[in-house]
Coordinates of C-alpha atoms and ligand atoms in Angstrom, one line a residue:
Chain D
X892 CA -8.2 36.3 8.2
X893 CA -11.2 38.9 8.2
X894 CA -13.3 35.9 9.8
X895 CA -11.1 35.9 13.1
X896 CA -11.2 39.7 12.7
X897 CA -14.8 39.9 12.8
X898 CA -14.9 37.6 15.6
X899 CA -12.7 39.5 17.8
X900 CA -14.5 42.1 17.4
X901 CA -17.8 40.7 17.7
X902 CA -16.5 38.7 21.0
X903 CA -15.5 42.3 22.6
X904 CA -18.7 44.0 21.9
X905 CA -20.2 40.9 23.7
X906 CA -18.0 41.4 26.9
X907 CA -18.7 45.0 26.8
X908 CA -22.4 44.3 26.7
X909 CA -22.2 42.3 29.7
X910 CA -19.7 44.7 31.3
X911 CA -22.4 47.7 30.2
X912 CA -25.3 45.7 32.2
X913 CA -23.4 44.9 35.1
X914 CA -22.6 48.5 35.8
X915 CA -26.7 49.3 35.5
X916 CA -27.2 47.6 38.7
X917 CA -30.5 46.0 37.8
X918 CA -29.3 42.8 38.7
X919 CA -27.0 41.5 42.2
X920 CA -23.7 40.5 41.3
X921 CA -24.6 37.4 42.5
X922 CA -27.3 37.0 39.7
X923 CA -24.9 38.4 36.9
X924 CA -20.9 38.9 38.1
X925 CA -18.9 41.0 35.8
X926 CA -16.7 39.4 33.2
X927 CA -13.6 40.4 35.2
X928 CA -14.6 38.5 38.4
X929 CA -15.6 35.5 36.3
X930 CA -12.3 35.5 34.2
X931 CA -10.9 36.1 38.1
X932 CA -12.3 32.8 39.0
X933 CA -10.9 30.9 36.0
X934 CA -7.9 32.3 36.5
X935 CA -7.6 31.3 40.3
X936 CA -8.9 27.8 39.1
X937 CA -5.9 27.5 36.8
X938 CA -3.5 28.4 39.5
X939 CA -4.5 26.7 41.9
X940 CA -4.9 23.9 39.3
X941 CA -8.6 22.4 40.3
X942 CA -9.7 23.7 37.1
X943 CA -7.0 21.6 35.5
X944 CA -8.0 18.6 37.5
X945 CA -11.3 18.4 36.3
X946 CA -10.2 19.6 32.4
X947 CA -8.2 15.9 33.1
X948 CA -10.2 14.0 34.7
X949 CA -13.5 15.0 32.0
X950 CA -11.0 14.4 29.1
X951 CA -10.5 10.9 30.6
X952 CA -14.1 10.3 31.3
X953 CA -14.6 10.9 27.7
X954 CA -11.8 9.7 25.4
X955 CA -12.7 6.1 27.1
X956 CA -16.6 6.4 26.7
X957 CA -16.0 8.1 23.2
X958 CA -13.3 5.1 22.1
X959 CA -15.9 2.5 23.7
X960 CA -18.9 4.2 21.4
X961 CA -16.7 3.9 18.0
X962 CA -15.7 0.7 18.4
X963 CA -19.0 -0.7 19.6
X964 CA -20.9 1.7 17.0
X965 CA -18.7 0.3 14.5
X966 CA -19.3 -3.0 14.6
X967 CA -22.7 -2.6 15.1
X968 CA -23.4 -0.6 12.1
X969 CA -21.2 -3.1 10.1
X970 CA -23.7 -5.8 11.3
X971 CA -27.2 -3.7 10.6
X972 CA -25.6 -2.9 7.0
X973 CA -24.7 -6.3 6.2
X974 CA -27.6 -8.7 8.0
X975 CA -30.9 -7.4 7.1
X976 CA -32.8 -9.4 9.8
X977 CA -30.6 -7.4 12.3
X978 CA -31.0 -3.9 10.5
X979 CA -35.0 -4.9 10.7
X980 CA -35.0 -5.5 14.4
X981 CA -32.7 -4.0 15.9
X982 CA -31.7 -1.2 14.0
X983 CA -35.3 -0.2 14.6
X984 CA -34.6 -0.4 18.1
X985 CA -31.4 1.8 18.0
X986 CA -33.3 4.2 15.5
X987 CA -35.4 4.8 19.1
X988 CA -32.6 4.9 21.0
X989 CA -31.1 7.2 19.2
X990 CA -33.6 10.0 19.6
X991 CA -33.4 9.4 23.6
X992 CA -31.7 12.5 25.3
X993 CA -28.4 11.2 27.2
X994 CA -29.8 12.9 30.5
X995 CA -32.2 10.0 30.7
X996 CA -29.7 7.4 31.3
X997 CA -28.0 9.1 33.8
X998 CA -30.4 8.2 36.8
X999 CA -30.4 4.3 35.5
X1000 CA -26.4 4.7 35.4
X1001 CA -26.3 5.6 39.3
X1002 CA -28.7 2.9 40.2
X1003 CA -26.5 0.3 38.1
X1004 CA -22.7 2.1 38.9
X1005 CA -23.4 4.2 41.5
X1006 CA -22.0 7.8 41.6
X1007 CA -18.3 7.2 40.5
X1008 CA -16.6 7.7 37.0
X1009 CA -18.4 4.1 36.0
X1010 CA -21.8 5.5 35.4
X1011 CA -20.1 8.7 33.7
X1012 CA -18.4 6.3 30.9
X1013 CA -21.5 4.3 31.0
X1014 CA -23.6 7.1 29.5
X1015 CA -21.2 8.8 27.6
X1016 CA -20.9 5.5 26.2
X1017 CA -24.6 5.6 25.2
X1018 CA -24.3 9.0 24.1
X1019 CA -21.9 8.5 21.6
X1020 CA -22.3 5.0 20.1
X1021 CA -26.1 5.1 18.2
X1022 CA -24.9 8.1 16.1
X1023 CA -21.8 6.7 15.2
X1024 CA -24.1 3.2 14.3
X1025 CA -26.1 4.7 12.2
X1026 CA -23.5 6.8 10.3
X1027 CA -21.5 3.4 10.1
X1028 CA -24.4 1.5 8.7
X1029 CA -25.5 4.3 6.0
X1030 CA -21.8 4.8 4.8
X1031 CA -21.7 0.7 3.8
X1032 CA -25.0 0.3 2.4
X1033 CA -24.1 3.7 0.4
X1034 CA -21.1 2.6 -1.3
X1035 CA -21.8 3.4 -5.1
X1036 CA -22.5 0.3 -6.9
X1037 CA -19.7 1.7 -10.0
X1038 CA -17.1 1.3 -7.3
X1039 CA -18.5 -2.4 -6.6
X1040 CA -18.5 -3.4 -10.1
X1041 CA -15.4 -2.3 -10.9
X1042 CA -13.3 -3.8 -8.1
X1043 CA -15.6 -7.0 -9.4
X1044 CA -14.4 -7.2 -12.8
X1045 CA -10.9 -6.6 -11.4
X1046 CA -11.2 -9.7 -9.1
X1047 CA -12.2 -8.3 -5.8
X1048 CA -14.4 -10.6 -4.0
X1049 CA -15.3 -11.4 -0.4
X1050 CA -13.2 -9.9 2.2
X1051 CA -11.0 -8.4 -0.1
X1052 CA -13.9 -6.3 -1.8
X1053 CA -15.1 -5.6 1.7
X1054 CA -12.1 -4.4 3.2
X1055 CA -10.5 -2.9 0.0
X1056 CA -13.4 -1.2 -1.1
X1057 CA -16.6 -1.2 1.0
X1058 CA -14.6 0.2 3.9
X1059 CA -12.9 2.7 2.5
X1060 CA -15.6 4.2 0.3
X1061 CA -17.8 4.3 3.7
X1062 CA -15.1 6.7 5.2
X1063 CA -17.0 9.7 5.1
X1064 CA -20.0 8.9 6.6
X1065 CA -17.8 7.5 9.3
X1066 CA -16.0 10.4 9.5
X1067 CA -19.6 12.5 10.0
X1068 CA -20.0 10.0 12.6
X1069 CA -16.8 9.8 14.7
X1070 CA -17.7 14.1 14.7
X1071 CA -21.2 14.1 15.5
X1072 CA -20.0 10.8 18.1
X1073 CA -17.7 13.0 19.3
X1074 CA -20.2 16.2 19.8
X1075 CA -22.9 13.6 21.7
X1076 CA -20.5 12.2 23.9
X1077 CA -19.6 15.7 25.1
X1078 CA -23.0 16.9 26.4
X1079 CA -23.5 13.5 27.5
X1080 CA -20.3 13.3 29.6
X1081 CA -21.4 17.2 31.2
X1082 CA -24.9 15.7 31.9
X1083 CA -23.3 12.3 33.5
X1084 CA -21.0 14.8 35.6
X1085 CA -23.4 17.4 37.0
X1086 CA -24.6 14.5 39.0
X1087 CA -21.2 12.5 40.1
X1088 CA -19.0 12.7 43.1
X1089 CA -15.8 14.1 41.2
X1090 CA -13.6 15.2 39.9
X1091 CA -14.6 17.1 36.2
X1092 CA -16.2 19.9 34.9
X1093 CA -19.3 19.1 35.4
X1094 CA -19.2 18.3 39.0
X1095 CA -17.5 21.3 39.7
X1096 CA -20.5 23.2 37.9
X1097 CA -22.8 21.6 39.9
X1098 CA -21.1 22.6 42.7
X1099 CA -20.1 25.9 42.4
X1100 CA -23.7 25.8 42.0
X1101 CA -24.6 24.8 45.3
X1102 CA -22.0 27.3 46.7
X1103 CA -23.9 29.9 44.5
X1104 CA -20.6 30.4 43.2
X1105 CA -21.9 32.4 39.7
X1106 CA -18.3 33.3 38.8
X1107 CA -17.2 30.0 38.6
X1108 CA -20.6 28.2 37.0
X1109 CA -20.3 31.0 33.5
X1110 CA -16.4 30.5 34.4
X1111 CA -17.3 26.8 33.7
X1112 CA -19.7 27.1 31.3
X1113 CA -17.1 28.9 28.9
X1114 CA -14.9 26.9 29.6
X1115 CA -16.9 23.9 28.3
X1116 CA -18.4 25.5 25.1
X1117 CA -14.5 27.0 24.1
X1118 CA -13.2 23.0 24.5
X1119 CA -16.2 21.7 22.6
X1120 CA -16.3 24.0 20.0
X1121 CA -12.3 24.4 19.8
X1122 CA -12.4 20.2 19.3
X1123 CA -15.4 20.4 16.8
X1124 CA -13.8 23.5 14.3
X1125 CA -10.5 22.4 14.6
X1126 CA -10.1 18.4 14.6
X1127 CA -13.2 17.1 13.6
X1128 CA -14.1 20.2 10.8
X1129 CA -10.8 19.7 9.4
X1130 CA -10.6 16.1 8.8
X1131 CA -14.3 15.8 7.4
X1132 CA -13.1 18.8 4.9
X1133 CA -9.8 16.8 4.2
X1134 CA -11.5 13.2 3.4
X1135 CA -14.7 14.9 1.7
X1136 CA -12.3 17.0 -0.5
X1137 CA -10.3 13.7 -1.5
X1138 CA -13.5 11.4 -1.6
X1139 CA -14.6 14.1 -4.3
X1140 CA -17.7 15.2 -2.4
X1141 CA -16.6 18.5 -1.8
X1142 CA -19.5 21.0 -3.0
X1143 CA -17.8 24.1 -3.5
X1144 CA -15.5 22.2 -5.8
X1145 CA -17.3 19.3 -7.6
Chain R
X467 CA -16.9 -20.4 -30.4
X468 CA -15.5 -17.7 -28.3
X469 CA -17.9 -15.7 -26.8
X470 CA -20.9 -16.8 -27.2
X471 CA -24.1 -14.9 -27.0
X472 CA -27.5 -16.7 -26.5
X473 CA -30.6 -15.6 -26.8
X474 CA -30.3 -13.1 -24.8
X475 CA -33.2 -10.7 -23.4
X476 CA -33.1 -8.1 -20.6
X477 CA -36.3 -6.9 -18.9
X478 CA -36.2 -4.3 -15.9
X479 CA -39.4 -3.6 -13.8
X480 CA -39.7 -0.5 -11.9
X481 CA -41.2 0.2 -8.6
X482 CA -45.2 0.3 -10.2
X483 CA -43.7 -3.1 -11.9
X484 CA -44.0 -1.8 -15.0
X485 CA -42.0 -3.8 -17.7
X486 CA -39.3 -2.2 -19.6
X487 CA -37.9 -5.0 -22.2
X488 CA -34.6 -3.3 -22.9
X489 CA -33.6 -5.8 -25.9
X490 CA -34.6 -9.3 -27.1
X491 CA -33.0 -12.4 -28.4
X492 CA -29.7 -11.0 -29.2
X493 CA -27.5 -13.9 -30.7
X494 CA -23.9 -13.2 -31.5
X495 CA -20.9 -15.4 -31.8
X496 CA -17.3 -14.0 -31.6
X497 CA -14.3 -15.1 -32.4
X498 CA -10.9 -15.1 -30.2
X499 CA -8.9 -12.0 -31.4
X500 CA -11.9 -10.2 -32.8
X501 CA -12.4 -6.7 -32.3
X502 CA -15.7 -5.9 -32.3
X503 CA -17.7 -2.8 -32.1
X504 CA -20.8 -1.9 -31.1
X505 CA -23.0 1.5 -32.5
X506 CA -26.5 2.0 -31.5
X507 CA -28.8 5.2 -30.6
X508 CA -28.6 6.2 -26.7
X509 CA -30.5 3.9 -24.7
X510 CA -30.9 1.2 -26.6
X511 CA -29.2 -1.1 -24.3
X512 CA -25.3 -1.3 -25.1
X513 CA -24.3 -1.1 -21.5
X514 CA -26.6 -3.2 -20.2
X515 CA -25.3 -5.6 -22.7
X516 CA -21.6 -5.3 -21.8
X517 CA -22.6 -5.7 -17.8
X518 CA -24.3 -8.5 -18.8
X519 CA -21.3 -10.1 -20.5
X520 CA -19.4 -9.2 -18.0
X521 CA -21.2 -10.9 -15.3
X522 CA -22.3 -8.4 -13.0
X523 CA -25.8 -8.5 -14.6
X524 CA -27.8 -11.3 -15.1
X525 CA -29.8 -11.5 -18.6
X526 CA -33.2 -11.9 -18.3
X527 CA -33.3 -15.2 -20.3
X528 CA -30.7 -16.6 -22.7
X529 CA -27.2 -17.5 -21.7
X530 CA -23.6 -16.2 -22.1
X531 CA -20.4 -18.9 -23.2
X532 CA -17.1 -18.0 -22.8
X533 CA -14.4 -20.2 -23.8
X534 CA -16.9 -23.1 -23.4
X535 CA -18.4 -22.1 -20.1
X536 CA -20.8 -20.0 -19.3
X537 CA -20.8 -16.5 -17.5
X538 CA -22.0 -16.6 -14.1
X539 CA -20.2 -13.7 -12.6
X540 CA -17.4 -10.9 -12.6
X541 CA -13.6 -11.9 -12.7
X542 CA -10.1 -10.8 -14.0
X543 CA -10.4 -12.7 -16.9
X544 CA -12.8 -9.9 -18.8
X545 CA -11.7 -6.7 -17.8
X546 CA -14.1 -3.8 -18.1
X547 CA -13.3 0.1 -19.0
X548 CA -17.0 1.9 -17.7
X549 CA -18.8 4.4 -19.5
X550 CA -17.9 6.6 -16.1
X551 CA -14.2 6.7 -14.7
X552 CA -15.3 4.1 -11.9
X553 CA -11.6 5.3 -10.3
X554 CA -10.9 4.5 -6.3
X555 CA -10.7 7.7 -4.9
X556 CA -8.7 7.3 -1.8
X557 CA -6.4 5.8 -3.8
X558 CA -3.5 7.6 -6.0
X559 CA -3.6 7.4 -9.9
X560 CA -0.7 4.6 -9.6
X561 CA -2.3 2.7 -6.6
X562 CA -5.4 2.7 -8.9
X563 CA -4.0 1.2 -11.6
X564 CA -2.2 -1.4 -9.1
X565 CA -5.6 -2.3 -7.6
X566 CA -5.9 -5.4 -10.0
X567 CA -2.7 -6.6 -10.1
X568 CA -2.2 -7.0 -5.9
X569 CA -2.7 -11.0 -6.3
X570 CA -0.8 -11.8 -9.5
X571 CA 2.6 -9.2 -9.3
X572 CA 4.9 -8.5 -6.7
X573 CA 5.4 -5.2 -5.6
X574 CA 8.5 -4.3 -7.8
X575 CA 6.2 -5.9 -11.6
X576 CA 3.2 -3.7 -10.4
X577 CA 5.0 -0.6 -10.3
X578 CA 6.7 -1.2 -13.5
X579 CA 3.7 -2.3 -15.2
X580 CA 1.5 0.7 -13.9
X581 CA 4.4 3.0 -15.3
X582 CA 4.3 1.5 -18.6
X583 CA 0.5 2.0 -18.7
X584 CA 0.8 5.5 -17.3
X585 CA 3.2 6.3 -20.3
X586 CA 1.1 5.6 -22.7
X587 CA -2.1 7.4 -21.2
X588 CA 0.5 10.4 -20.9
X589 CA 0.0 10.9 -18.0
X590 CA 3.4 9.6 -15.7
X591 CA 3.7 13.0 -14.2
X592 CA 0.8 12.2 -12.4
X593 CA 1.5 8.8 -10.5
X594 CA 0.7 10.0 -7.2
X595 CA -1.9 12.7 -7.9
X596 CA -5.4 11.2 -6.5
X597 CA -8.3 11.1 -8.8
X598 CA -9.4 14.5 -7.6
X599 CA -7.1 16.0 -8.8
X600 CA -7.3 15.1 -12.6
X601 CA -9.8 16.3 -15.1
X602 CA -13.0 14.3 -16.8
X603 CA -10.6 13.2 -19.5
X604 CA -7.5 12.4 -17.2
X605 CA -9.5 10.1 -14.6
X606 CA -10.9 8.1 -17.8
X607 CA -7.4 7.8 -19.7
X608 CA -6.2 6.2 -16.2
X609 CA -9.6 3.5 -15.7
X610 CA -8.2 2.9 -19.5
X611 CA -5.0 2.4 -18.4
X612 CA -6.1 -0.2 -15.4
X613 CA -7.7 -2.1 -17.5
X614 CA -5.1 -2.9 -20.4
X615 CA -2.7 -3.1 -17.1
X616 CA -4.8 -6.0 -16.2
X617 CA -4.1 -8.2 -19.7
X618 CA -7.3 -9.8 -19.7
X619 CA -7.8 -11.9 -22.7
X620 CA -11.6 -10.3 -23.3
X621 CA -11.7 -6.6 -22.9
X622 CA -15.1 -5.0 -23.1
X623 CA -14.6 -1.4 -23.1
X624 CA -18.1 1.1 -23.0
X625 CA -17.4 4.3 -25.0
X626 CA -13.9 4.3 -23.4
X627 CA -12.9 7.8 -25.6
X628 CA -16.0 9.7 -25.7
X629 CA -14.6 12.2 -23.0
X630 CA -11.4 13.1 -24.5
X631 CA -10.5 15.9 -27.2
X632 CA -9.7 14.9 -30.7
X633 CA -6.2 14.6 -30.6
X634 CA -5.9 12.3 -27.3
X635 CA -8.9 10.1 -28.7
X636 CA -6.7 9.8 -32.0
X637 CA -3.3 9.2 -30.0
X638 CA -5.1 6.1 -27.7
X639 CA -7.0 4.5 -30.9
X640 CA -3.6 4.3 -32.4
X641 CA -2.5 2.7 -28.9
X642 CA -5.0 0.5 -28.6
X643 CA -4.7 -0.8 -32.5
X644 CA -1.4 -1.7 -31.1
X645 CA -1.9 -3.6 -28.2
X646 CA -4.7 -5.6 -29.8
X647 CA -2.6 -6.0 -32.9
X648 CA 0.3 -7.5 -30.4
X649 CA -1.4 -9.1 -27.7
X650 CA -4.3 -10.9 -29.6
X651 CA -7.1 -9.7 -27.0
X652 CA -11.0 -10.1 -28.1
X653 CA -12.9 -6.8 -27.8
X654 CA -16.0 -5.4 -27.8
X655 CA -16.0 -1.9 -27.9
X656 CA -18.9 0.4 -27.6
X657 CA -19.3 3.8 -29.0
X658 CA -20.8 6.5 -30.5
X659 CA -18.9 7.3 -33.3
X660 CA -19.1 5.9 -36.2
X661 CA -15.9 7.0 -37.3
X662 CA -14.3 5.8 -34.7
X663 CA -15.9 2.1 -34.9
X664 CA -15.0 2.2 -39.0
X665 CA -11.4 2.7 -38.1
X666 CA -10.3 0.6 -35.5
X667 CA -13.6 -3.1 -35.5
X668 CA -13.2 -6.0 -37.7
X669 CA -16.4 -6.1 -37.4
X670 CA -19.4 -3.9 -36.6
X671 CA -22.9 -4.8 -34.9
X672 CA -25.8 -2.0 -34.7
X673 CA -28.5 -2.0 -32.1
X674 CA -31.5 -0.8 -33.0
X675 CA -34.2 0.2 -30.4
X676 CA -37.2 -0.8 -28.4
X677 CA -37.2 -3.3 -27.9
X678 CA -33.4 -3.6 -28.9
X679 CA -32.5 -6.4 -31.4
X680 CA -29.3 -6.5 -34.0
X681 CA -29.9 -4.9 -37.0
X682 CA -27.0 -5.1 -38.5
X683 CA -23.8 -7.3 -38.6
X684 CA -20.8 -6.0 -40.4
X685 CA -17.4 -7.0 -41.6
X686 CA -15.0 -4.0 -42.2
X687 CA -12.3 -5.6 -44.6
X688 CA -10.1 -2.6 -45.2
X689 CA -6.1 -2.8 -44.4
X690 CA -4.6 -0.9 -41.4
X691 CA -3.7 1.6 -40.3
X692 CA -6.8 2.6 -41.6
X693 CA -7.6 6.1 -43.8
X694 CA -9.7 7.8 -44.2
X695 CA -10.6 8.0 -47.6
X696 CA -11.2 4.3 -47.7
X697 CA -13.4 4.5 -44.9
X698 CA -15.9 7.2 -46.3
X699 CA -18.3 4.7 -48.2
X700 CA -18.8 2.4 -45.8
X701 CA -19.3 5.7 -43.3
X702 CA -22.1 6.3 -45.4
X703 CA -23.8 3.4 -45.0
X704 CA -23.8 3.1 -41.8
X705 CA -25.0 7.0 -40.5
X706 CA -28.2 6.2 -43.5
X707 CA -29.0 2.7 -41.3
X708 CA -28.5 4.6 -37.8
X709 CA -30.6 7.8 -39.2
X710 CA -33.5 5.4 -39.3
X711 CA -32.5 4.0 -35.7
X712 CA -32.1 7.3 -34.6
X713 CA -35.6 8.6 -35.8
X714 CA -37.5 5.9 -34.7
X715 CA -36.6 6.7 -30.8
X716 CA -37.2 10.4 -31.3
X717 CA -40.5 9.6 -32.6
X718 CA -41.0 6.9 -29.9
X719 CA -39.8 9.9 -27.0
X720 CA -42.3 12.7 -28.7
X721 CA -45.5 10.3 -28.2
X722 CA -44.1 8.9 -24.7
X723 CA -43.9 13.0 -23.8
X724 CA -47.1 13.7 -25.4
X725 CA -49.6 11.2 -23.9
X726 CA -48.0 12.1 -20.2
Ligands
ATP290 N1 -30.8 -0.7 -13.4 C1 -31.8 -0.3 -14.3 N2 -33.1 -0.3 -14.0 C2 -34.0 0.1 -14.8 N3 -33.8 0.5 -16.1 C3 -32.5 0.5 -16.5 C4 -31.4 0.1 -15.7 N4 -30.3 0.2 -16.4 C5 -30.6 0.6 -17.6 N5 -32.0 0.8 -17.7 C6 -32.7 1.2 -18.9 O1 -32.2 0.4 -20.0 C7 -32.1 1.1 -21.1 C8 -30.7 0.9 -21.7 O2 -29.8 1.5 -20.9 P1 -28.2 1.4 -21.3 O3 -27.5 2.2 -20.3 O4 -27.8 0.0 -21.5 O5 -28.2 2.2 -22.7 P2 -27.0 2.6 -23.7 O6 -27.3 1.9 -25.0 O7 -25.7 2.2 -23.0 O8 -27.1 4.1 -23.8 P3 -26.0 5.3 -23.9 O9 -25.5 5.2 -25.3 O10 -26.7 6.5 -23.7 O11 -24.9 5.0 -22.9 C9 -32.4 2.6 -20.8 O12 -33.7 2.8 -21.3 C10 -32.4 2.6 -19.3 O13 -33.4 3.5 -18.8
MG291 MG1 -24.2 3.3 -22.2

């Protein structure tokens, strides 16, 4: 446990850095509050359960875009692996697609859904499902040929071999790409939000904003990075470790 | 015939479509029940023989007969132990060995057949260990295991023991002089060691290389359990023809490395 030792200790110097250059007074405390009036303002949120509500109401915006985008980047990278036409058109497309930043769909989403939770699932949606694709497609085009051949001499053809074998051996890439689905469809959702009518975090950033409110926006901000990263290390981390170690492509034990 | 080997020739072209002819014309007819092995310097095309046989390569020209008609693809009814483990590895060492067997055994005749063939590899402690788990040697005693589990009549096996200490590689000859002994299988049985091919082929074929052709065809008449002073002669012979073999790559190698 010396990690979580070092980053208690390195998380304390932090606040106390911030504390330090509060007290110097270069800076209104509306520019820079101190890190016991923002951890005031998450606490009130709490109580007064707002902050809950939007925690909710984001976690629902998300785990329907984010089931959406690995189902739909799925079966889509299933297709560009197996049809080649496909993979030569469109994949290029998605290839494109992919490299657009999620912020850029929000204006198209309000225009098509207007400003409810529609055009917030709409572009986590987006966010989420070309990494995932892509992941999908390299995992069963990957599959090493020895595990092919073998399940061929032992009679595996078809569906059989694809479902039996193909599928399973593509598991970790798809694993990569459920996590990195998973990371895209967050900072897609927070963009989608900043710009919605409520409820969720990010509206309630936005807002906060416009009530220059600075407590609550690093109050929020904190907030979104400790869910994120909490999600990321804990969930995702551990079940790529997991399914790497049994697939045998763990590196620090080959 | 049995197997039946045409004329067969396989060339690979690389990216700059430069032709490698990996061997040429290679005719061979075995007979049902005949062990057969198969010695030859490194590279000189001995897997890319038994794929071929096997069906999940196609010869370059020439054509393959078995029982009468001819290899077009894999199946169940030539089961093939790789040079590599070729082990599922999100699947346990039992469930592995089970893999063939889902069509033709119900649940309770697969278990009891993947525990006789786990006995025999040693290695029943580990049923429900997954392939990670399990050392070079281990993982390849279990892909041995799968395929004797599957009962194929033609067994083509490439260098299944060349992972495994001494004293294992002696225990599973001994095991598989059984089983062939019992259950009438054909197999053809590639390896390294010439030893090992004296003791356990009816009959043994060398490769020679570049382009590889047969060289040699030979019937090993001596009673089993073999031993091995009656094995020492023949021994002889073959290590002075594979010398030769042996030399000729090296050679082959130095002016390849020197004119690059
Ligand atoms: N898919 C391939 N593409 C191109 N060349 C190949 C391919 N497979 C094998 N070769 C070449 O064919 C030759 C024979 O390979 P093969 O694996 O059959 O040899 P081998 O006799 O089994 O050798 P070893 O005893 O080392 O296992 C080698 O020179 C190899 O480079
Ligand atoms: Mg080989």
């Amino acid at each position: 446990m010396a990690v979580a030792g070092k980053r208690i200790v390195f998380f304390t110097t932090l606040v106390l850095l911030w504390q330090g250059i509060v007290l110097l007074g270069i800076w209104p405390e509306s520019m820079i509050p101190s890190p016991l009036s923002v951890a005031n303002e998450i606490y009130a949120g709490f109580k007064d359960m707002t902050l809950i509500w939007d925690i909710v109401a984001s976690f629902r915006h998300l785990l329907i875009g984010f089931a959406f985008s690995l189902i739909i980047g799925t079966l889509l990278g299933v297709m560009l692996a197996k049809v080649k036409a496909l993979d030569e058109t469109l994949g290029s497309m998605i290839l494109a697609l992919q490299s657009v930043p999620s912020i850029v769909w929000v204006p198209l989403a309000i225009i098509w859904f207007g400003f409810g939770e529609a055009s917030i699932i709409f572009v986590v949606i987006i966010g989420g499902t070309f990494v995932m694709t892509m992941n999908m497609r390299i995992g069963i085009k990957n599959v090493p040929p020895l595990y092919l051949n073998a399940a061929r001499t032992m009679g595996s053809k078809g569906l059989d071999l694809f479902l039996k074998v193909v599928v399973p051996a593509a598991i970790p890439h798809a694993v990569t790409g459920v996590k990195l689905s998973w990371a895209f469809s967050w900072r897609a959702l927070m963009a989608a939000e900043l710009l919605s009518s409520g409820p969720g975090l990010g509206y309630t950033l936005a807002y906060a904003s416009d009530f220059n409110n600075m407590s609550l926006v690093i109050g929020i901000i904190i907030i979104i990075g400790t869910i994120g990263a909490i999600v990321d290390q804990v969930i995702f981390q551990r079940i790529e470790n997991n399914v790497l170690k049994r697939w045998g492509l763990d590196e620090r034990n080959p | 015939m049995y197997l039946k080997i045409n004329n067969v020739s396989k060339t690979f072209h690389n990216e700059k479509d430069q032709a490698l002819t990996v061997f040429q014309d290679i005719d061979l007819d075995i007979n049902e029940g005949e062990f057969v092995s198969l010695l030859g310097p490194s590279g000189c095309g001995k897997s890319t023989l038994l794929s071929i046989i096997a069906g999940l390569a196609q010869p370059s020209s020439g054509s393959i007969f078995l029982e009468n008609a001819e290899v077009k693809g894999p199946g169940p009814d030539k089961s093939m132990v790789f040079q590599e483990a070729a082990l599922f590895p999100w699947l346990t060492v039992s469930e592995n060995i089970r893999f063939p067997l889902r069509k033709s055994l119900n649940k309770k005749d697969q278990q009891d057949v993947a525990a006789d063939y786990l006995q025999m590899v040693h290695l029943s402690n580990f049923a429900n260990h997954y392939p990670h788990e399990l050392s070079g040697g281990m993982q390849q005693r279990v892909s041995i295991a799968r395929a004797l589990a599957m009962d194929a009549k033609l067994l083509l096996m490439d260098e299944p023991f060349g992972a495994l200490d001494e004293q294992t590689r002696t225990v599973l000859q001994d095991e598989l002089e059984k089983i062939w002994l019992s259950a009438k299988k054909t197999i053809i049985f590639v390896t390294h060691s010439i030893r090992e091919s004296i003791k356990l082929a009816d009959r043994i074929i060398i490769m020679g290389a570049r382009p590889g052709t047969i060289i040699s065809d030979i019937k090993v008449d001596l009673p089993r359990p073999r031993l091995q002073k009656d094995m020492a002669d023949l021994e002889e012979e073959l290590l002075t023809i594979l010398k030769g073999e042996i030399q000729k790559v090296m050679k082959e190698e130095l002016r390849y490395g020197g004119s690059r």
